[in-house]
mmCIF file of C-alpha atoms and ligand atoms in Angstrom:
data_model
loop_
_atom_site.group_PDB
_atom_site.id
_atom_site.type_symbol
_atom_site.label_atom_id
_atom_site.label_comp_id
_atom_site.label_asym_id
_atom_site.label_seq_id
_atom_site.Cartn_x
_atom_site.Cartn_y
_atom_site.Cartn_z
ATOM 1 C CA UNK E 1 0.142 0.180 0.137
ATOM 2 C CA UNK E 2 1.032 3.693 -0.690
ATOM 3 C CA UNK E 3 -0.238 6.645 1.162
ATOM 4 C CA UNK E 4 0.363 9.435 -0.539
ATOM 5 C CA UNK E 5 0.727 12.452 2.232
ATOM 6 C CA UNK E 6 0.867 15.772 2.387
ATOM 7 C CA UNK E 7 3.592 16.961 4.707
ATOM 8 C CA UNK E 8 2.387 20.643 5.166
ATOM 9 C CA UNK E 9 4.091 23.741 4.048
ATOM 10 C CA UNK E 10 7.096 23.870 6.328
ATOM 11 C CA UNK E 11 6.692 23.599 10.080
ATOM 12 C CA UNK E 12 6.702 19.926 10.946
ATOM 13 C CA UNK E 13 3.961 20.152 13.680
ATOM 14 C CA UNK E 14 1.827 21.599 10.317
ATOM 15 C CA UNK E 15 1.341 17.996 9.426
ATOM 16 C CA UNK E 16 -2.129 16.230 10.119
ATOM 17 C CA UNK E 17 -2.011 13.601 13.303
ATOM 18 C CA UNK E 18 -3.101 10.961 10.500
ATOM 19 C CA UNK E 19 0.145 12.112 8.338
ATOM 20 C CA UNK E 20 2.534 11.756 11.216
ATOM 21 C CA UNK E 21 0.691 8.033 12.056
ATOM 22 C CA UNK E 22 1.570 7.310 8.591
ATOM 23 C CA UNK E 23 5.030 8.523 8.534
ATOM 24 C CA UNK E 24 5.552 6.624 11.998
ATOM 25 C CA UNK E 25 4.170 3.482 10.410
ATOM 26 C CA UNK E 26 6.098 3.556 7.032
ATOM 27 C CA UNK E 27 8.718 0.627 5.762
ATOM 28 C CA UNK E 28 9.678 3.256 3.260
ATOM 29 C CA UNK E 29 9.743 7.268 2.889
ATOM 30 C CA UNK E 30 10.075 8.979 -0.658
ATOM 31 C CA UNK E 31 9.858 12.230 0.633
ATOM 32 C CA UNK E 32 10.630 15.356 -2.035
ATOM 33 C CA UNK E 33 13.454 16.881 -0.630
ATOM 34 C CA UNK E 34 13.133 20.228 -2.423
ATOM 35 C CA UNK E 35 10.368 21.525 -0.294
ATOM 36 C CA UNK E 36 9.777 19.246 2.494
ATOM 37 C CA UNK E 37 10.949 19.796 5.842
ATOM 38 C CA UNK E 38 13.727 16.931 6.440
ATOM 39 C CA UNK E 39 12.817 17.061 10.270
ATOM 40 C CA UNK E 40 9.587 15.071 9.385
ATOM 41 C CA UNK E 41 12.159 12.401 9.054
ATOM 42 C CA UNK E 42 12.593 12.220 12.568
ATOM 43 C CA UNK E 43 9.043 10.597 12.904
ATOM 44 C CA UNK E 44 10.416 7.623 11.003
ATOM 45 C CA UNK E 45 10.762 3.790 12.674
ATOM 46 C CA UNK E 46 14.175 2.101 13.026
ATOM 47 C CA UNK E 47 15.107 0.969 9.917
ATOM 48 C CA UNK E 48 12.425 2.856 7.453
ATOM 49 C CA UNK E 49 14.254 3.138 3.934
ATOM 50 C CA UNK E 50 14.427 6.940 3.255
ATOM 51 C CA UNK E 51 14.579 8.405 -0.614
ATOM 52 C CA UNK E 52 14.790 11.823 -1.742
ATOM 53 C CA UNK E 53 12.665 12.129 -5.336
ATOM 54 C CA UNK E 54 14.291 15.228 -6.202
ATOM 55 C CA UNK E 55 17.051 12.941 -7.209
ATOM 56 C CA UNK E 56 14.747 10.763 -8.782
ATOM 57 C CA UNK E 57 12.691 10.405 -12.282
ATOM 58 C CA UNK E 58 8.853 9.537 -11.837
ATOM 59 C CA UNK E 59 10.164 5.295 -13.422
ATOM 60 C CA UNK E 60 12.488 5.562 -10.471
ATOM 61 C CA UNK E 61 9.590 6.748 -7.886
ATOM 62 C CA UNK E 62 7.448 3.891 -9.179
ATOM 63 C CA UNK E 63 10.185 1.004 -8.655
ATOM 64 C CA UNK E 64 10.805 1.998 -5.401
ATOM 65 C CA UNK E 65 7.008 1.476 -4.940
ATOM 66 C CA UNK E 66 6.935 -1.399 -6.796
ATOM 67 C CA UNK E 67 9.737 -3.099 -4.793
ATOM 68 C CA UNK E 68 8.299 -2.181 -1.581
ATOM 69 C CA UNK E 69 4.704 -3.572 -2.906
ATOM 70 C CA UNK E 70 6.318 -6.951 -3.686
ATOM 71 C CA UNK E 71 7.723 -7.086 -0.038
ATOM 72 C CA UNK E 72 4.617 -6.406 1.574
ATOM 73 C CA UNK E 73 5.645 -3.392 2.903
ATOM 74 C CA UNK E 74 4.023 0.178 3.643
ATOM 75 C CA UNK E 75 5.394 3.285 1.386
ATOM 76 C CA UNK E 76 4.729 6.880 2.245
ATOM 77 C CA UNK E 77 5.020 9.401 -0.451
ATOM 78 C CA UNK E 78 5.214 12.953 1.304
ATOM 79 C CA UNK E 79 4.548 15.910 -0.855
ATOM 80 C CA UNK E 80 4.728 19.422 0.158
ATOM 81 C CA UNK E 81 1.768 21.244 1.002
ATOM 82 C CA UNK E 82 -1.387 19.611 -0.171
ATOM 83 C CA UNK E 83 -1.127 17.078 -2.857
ATOM 84 C CA UNK E 84 -3.466 18.120 -5.136
ATOM 85 C CA UNK E 85 -1.889 21.453 -6.246
ATOM 86 C CA UNK E 86 0.871 21.081 -8.308
ATOM 87 C CA UNK E 87 1.855 17.977 -7.188
ATOM 88 C CA UNK E 88 2.406 15.414 -10.172
ATOM 89 C CA UNK E 89 0.227 13.079 -8.123
ATOM 90 C CA UNK E 90 -2.122 12.153 -10.733
ATOM 91 C CA UNK E 91 0.715 10.314 -12.733
ATOM 92 C CA UNK E 92 2.176 8.533 -9.815
ATOM 93 C CA UNK E 93 -1.573 7.456 -9.002
ATOM 94 C CA UNK E 94 -2.110 6.582 -12.472
ATOM 95 C CA UNK E 95 1.292 4.415 -12.554
ATOM 96 C CA UNK E 96 0.227 2.672 -9.562
ATOM 97 C CA UNK E 97 -3.244 1.739 -10.517
ATOM 98 C CA UNK E 98 -1.577 0.030 -13.863
ATOM 99 C CA UNK E 99 0.469 -2.178 -11.091
ATOM 100 C CA UNK E 100 -2.260 -3.319 -9.341
ATOM 101 C CA UNK E 101 -0.823 -1.441 -6.273
ATOM 102 C CA UNK E 102 -3.605 -0.156 -3.533
ATOM 103 C CA UNK E 103 -3.140 3.783 -2.576
ATOM 104 C CA UNK E 104 -4.554 6.708 -0.602
ATOM 105 C CA UNK E 105 -4.106 10.195 0.039
ATOM 106 C CA UNK E 106 -3.872 12.229 3.203
ATOM 107 C CA UNK E 107 -4.233 15.794 2.603
ATOM 108 C CA UNK E 108 -1.809 18.689 4.214
ATOM 109 C CA UNK E 109 -1.777 21.944 4.915
ATOM 110 C CA UNK E 110 -1.211 23.851 1.452
ATOM 111 C CA UNK E 111 1.140 26.798 1.119
ATOM 112 C CA UNK E 112 -1.771 28.859 0.298
ATOM 113 C CA UNK E 113 -3.306 28.460 3.692
ATOM 114 C CA UNK E 114 0.454 28.737 5.360
ATOM 115 C CA UNK E 115 0.742 32.092 3.997
ATOM 116 C CA UNK E 116 -2.304 33.223 4.946
ATOM 117 C CA UNK E 117 -2.068 32.376 8.380
ATOM 118 C CA UNK E 118 1.226 34.300 7.892
ATOM 119 C CA UNK E 119 -0.259 37.031 6.926
ATOM 120 C CA UNK E 120 -2.917 36.993 9.371
ATOM 121 C CA UNK E 121 -5.099 37.198 6.553
ATOM 122 C CA UNK E 122 -8.869 36.684 5.429
ATOM 123 C CA UNK E 123 -8.972 35.687 1.660
ATOM 124 C CA UNK E 124 -12.664 36.058 1.439
ATOM 125 C CA UNK E 125 -13.871 39.162 3.060
ATOM 126 C CA UNK E 126 -17.349 40.003 2.811
ATOM 127 C CA UNK E 127 -18.117 43.093 0.431
ATOM 128 C CA UNK E 128 -14.264 42.612 -1.020
ATOM 129 C CA UNK E 129 -14.399 39.428 -2.749
ATOM 130 C CA UNK E 130 -15.607 35.783 -2.341
ATOM 131 C CA UNK E 131 -13.506 34.076 -4.439
ATOM 132 C CA UNK E 132 -9.757 33.081 -4.768
ATOM 133 C CA UNK E 133 -8.195 32.635 -7.576
ATOM 134 C CA UNK E 134 -5.147 29.549 -7.393
ATOM 135 C CA UNK E 135 -2.802 29.786 -10.345
ATOM 136 C CA UNK E 136 0.350 30.209 -11.453
ATOM 137 C CA UNK E 137 2.583 31.800 -14.381
ATOM 138 C CA UNK E 138 3.831 29.759 -17.423
ATOM 139 C CA UNK E 139 7.036 28.108 -16.858
ATOM 140 C CA UNK E 140 8.860 24.956 -17.835
ATOM 141 C CA UNK E 141 4.960 23.825 -17.269
ATOM 142 C CA UNK E 142 2.638 25.653 -20.066
ATOM 143 C CA UNK E 143 -0.608 27.268 -18.438
ATOM 144 C CA UNK E 144 -3.255 26.946 -20.763
ATOM 145 C CA UNK E 145 -4.230 30.292 -23.077
ATOM 146 C CA UNK E 146 -7.761 30.632 -21.688
ATOM 147 C CA UNK E 147 -6.284 30.643 -18.066
ATOM 148 C CA UNK E 148 -4.052 33.767 -18.496
ATOM 149 C CA UNK E 149 -3.419 35.749 -15.614
ATOM 150 C CA UNK E 150 -4.828 38.501 -16.837
ATOM 151 C CA UNK E 151 -8.235 37.048 -17.626
ATOM 152 C CA UNK E 152 -8.320 35.717 -13.689
ATOM 153 C CA UNK E 153 -7.104 39.284 -13.368
ATOM 154 C CA UNK E 154 -10.281 40.785 -14.982
ATOM 155 C CA UNK E 155 -12.109 39.542 -11.789
ATOM 156 C CA UNK E 156 -10.299 41.202 -9.355
ATOM 157 C CA UNK E 157 -10.989 38.360 -6.837
ATOM 158 C CA UNK E 158 -8.100 37.463 -4.337
ATOM 159 C CA UNK E 159 -5.264 35.824 -6.460
ATOM 160 C CA UNK E 160 -2.771 33.081 -5.486
ATOM 161 C CA UNK E 161 0.047 32.348 -7.251
ATOM 162 C CA UNK E 162 2.184 29.508 -6.936
ATOM 163 C CA UNK E 163 5.805 28.875 -8.580
ATOM 164 C CA UNK E 164 6.238 32.732 -10.200
ATOM 165 C CA UNK E 165 7.802 34.878 -7.558
ATOM 166 C CA UNK E 166 11.142 34.273 -9.857
ATOM 167 C CA UNK E 167 8.852 36.057 -12.670
ATOM 168 C CA UNK E 168 7.556 39.042 -10.596
ATOM 169 C CA UNK E 169 7.996 41.518 -13.184
ATOM 170 C CA UNK E 170 6.494 39.773 -16.042
ATOM 171 C CA UNK E 171 3.602 38.711 -13.358
ATOM 172 C CA UNK E 172 2.848 42.542 -12.498
ATOM 173 C CA UNK E 173 2.489 43.512 -15.718
ATOM 174 C CA UNK E 174 0.118 40.547 -16.669
ATOM 175 C CA UNK E 175 -2.163 41.956 -13.376
ATOM 176 C CA UNK E 176 -2.192 45.407 -14.698
ATOM 177 C CA UNK E 177 -2.954 43.896 -17.927
ATOM 178 C CA UNK E 178 -6.046 42.763 -16.269
ATOM 179 C CA UNK E 179 -7.168 45.479 -14.709
ATOM 180 C CA UNK E 180 -5.861 45.394 -11.229
ATOM 181 C CA UNK E 181 -4.374 48.930 -10.548
ATOM 182 C CA UNK E 182 -0.985 49.651 -9.832
ATOM 183 C CA UNK E 183 -2.088 50.504 -6.001
ATOM 184 C CA UNK E 184 -4.110 47.381 -5.292
ATOM 185 C CA UNK E 185 -2.550 45.972 -2.721
ATOM 186 C CA UNK E 186 -0.334 42.572 -2.692
ATOM 187 C CA UNK E 187 2.215 40.348 -0.596
ATOM 188 C CA UNK E 188 4.840 37.981 -1.080
ATOM 189 C CA UNK E 189 5.275 34.950 1.585
ATOM 190 C CA UNK E 190 8.620 33.323 1.034
ATOM 191 C CA UNK E 191 8.478 29.898 3.298
ATOM 192 C CA UNK E 192 5.515 30.496 5.138
ATOM 193 C CA UNK E 193 5.750 28.776 8.705
ATOM 194 C CA UNK E 194 9.843 27.727 8.121
ATOM 195 C CA UNK E 195 11.910 29.567 10.664
ATOM 196 C CA UNK E 196 13.668 31.352 7.729
ATOM 197 C CA UNK E 197 10.185 32.694 6.493
ATOM 198 C CA UNK E 198 9.787 36.239 5.176
ATOM 199 C CA UNK E 199 6.544 38.167 4.162
ATOM 200 C CA UNK E 200 6.484 41.584 2.299
ATOM 201 C CA UNK E 201 3.336 43.785 1.935
ATOM 202 C CA UNK E 202 3.640 45.535 -1.568
ATOM 203 C CA UNK E 203 1.272 46.581 -4.706
ATOM 204 C CA UNK E 204 0.221 45.056 -7.604
ATOM 205 C CA UNK E 205 2.889 47.707 -9.236
ATOM 206 C CA UNK E 206 5.650 46.993 -7.022
ATOM 207 C CA UNK E 207 5.874 43.595 -6.865
ATOM 208 C CA UNK E 208 8.662 43.029 -8.913
ATOM 209 C CA UNK E 209 11.010 45.513 -6.871
ATOM 210 C CA UNK E 210 9.871 44.388 -3.587
ATOM 211 C CA UNK E 211 10.435 40.749 -4.586
ATOM 212 C CA UNK E 212 14.129 42.357 -5.476
ATOM 213 C CA UNK E 213 14.731 44.123 -2.852
ATOM 214 C CA UNK E 214 14.178 41.249 -0.230
ATOM 215 C CA UNK E 215 15.871 38.905 -2.404
ATOM 216 C CA UNK E 216 12.977 36.136 -3.275
ATOM 217 C CA UNK E 217 12.989 34.665 -6.131
ATOM 218 C CA UNK E 218 11.644 31.331 -5.391
ATOM 219 C CA UNK E 219 9.522 29.185 -2.966
ATOM 220 C CA UNK E 220 7.227 32.003 -2.381
ATOM 221 C CA UNK E 221 3.493 32.790 -3.221
ATOM 222 C CA UNK E 222 2.490 36.064 -4.615
ATOM 223 C CA UNK E 223 -0.750 37.087 -3.408
ATOM 224 C CA UNK E 224 -2.671 40.364 -4.885
ATOM 225 C CA UNK E 225 -6.272 41.670 -4.387
ATOM 226 C CA UNK E 226 -8.074 44.376 -2.459
ATOM 227 C CA UNK E 227 -8.832 41.306 0.315
ATOM 228 C CA UNK E 228 -4.540 41.801 1.141
ATOM 229 C CA UNK E 229 -5.923 45.078 2.417
ATOM 230 C CA UNK E 230 -7.767 43.296 5.092
ATOM 231 C CA UNK E 231 -9.633 46.665 5.642
ATOM 232 C CA UNK E 232 -13.075 47.898 4.338
ATOM 233 C CA UNK E 233 -14.995 44.628 4.521
ATOM 234 C CA UNK E 234 -18.316 44.533 5.605
ATOM 235 C CA UNK E 235 -19.721 42.028 8.463
ATOM 236 C CA UNK E 236 -20.581 38.825 8.348
ATOM 237 C CA UNK E 237 -24.044 38.070 8.402
ATOM 238 C CA UNK E 238 -23.257 34.956 10.126
ATOM 239 C CA UNK E 239 -22.443 36.126 13.717
ATOM 240 C CA UNK E 240 -24.821 39.539 12.975
ATOM 241 C CA UNK E 241 -27.216 39.620 15.884
ATOM 242 C CA UNK E 242 -30.304 40.057 13.400
ATOM 243 C CA UNK E 243 -29.342 37.100 11.104
ATOM 244 C CA UNK E 244 -31.434 34.131 12.026
ATOM 245 C CA UNK E 245 -29.291 30.879 11.303
ATOM 246 C CA UNK E 246 -30.315 27.147 11.517
ATOM 247 C CA UNK E 247 -28.562 27.403 14.935
ATOM 248 C CA UNK E 248 -29.277 30.442 16.320
ATOM 249 C CA UNK E 249 -32.417 32.856 16.039
ATOM 250 C CA UNK E 250 -32.037 36.639 14.968
ATOM 251 C CA UNK E 251 -32.297 38.903 18.304
ATOM 252 C CA UNK E 252 -33.972 42.091 18.308
HETATM 253 N N1 LIG Z 1 1.677 21.265 -3.042
HETATM 254 C C1 LIG Z 1 2.410 22.237 -3.091
HETATM 255 C C2 LIG Z 1 2.845 23.309 -3.970
HETATM 256 C C3 LIG Z 1 4.312 22.574 -4.933
HETATM 257 S S1 LIG Z 1 4.575 23.486 -6.262
HETATM 258 C C4 LIG Z 1 0.968 23.276 -1.733
HETATM 259 O O1 LIG Z 1 -0.061 22.861 -1.653
HETATM 260 O O2 LIG Z 1 1.762 24.134 -1.511
HETATM 261 C C5 LIG Z 1 5.697 24.292 -5.229
HETATM 262 C C6 LIG Z 1 5.187 26.258 -4.972
HETATM 263 O O3 LIG Z 1 4.224 25.860 -3.803
HETATM 264 C C7 LIG Z 1 6.495 26.729 -4.713
HETATM 265 O O4 LIG Z 1 7.763 27.145 -6.054
HETATM 266 C C8 LIG Z 1 6.105 28.021 -4.350
HETATM 267 O O5 LIG Z 1 5.728 29.076 -4.943
HETATM 268 C C9 LIG Z 1 4.816 27.374 -3.419
HETATM 269 N N2 LIG Z 1 5.624 27.364 -1.702
HETATM 270 C C10 LIG Z 1 5.391 25.822 -1.241
HETATM 271 N N3 LIG Z 1 5.963 25.700 -0.343
HETATM 272 C C11 LIG Z 1 6.258 27.066 0.202
HETATM 273 C C12 LIG Z 1 5.683 27.744 1.803
HETATM 274 N N4 LIG Z 1 6.214 27.710 2.776
HETATM 275 N N5 LIG Z 1 5.668 29.021 1.743
HETATM 276 C C13 LIG Z 1 5.753 29.924 0.241
HETATM 277 N N6 LIG Z 1 5.595 29.486 -0.771
HETATM 278 C C14 LIG Z 1 5.516 27.711 -0.801
#
């Protein structure tokens, strides 16, 4: 059996209780050494084999999983944040399915959640936006044309940009072309929840110079939209006294 486990975005105590238990029980751990905090490996049991996938191809990863399976062993595939975002997890799951190897998935705290926590921020503020767009600039992995940054920017929702910090200048240009004004607030969060975390508040117009001044080119998220200001929102209905819910009658 193979368990795909979301490691969380950095701090080792951000892994889920289930993820930690799976790590403790694993005979084999394949972890993404480029981004997963190696402190998590301290949860492994004695004799557990450890592989760093940063140095492996998909075929090599599959081979390790297959051999473990033949010996009746349990494998944890430990990936950064949550496995569902930019995790190349589907191709691994399909490979296992082709070989008749059972697998499941344990979710993790994605960096977009970690970054909101670092900023003390709510992405969805009543009266400002009720949507979050998670996307990225095209890099070596192309992004479909219909998903251009400028087309999403036209909604002026909160945008969380993965894998784009090294390209902040072009990103800023796309956001502006899409309809954000240059003074729209933005944030750069480097290594959310790691000891060397950095957060930078800036604007859509100053993204590139702010990233350069902080020396941030990777392992960062860029967040753009009026919600970053965390002001000027409306109070939610949920906790308003005159707003009845299924759990609470309205009060005078
Ligand atoms: N599955 C992961 C994302 C993997 S893609 C998740 O759910 O977070 C790798 C990208 O995620 C990085 O280039 C960066 O944009 C972002 N990222 C991962 N960890 C991060 C962290 N701790 N702080 C800020 N960004 C992070």
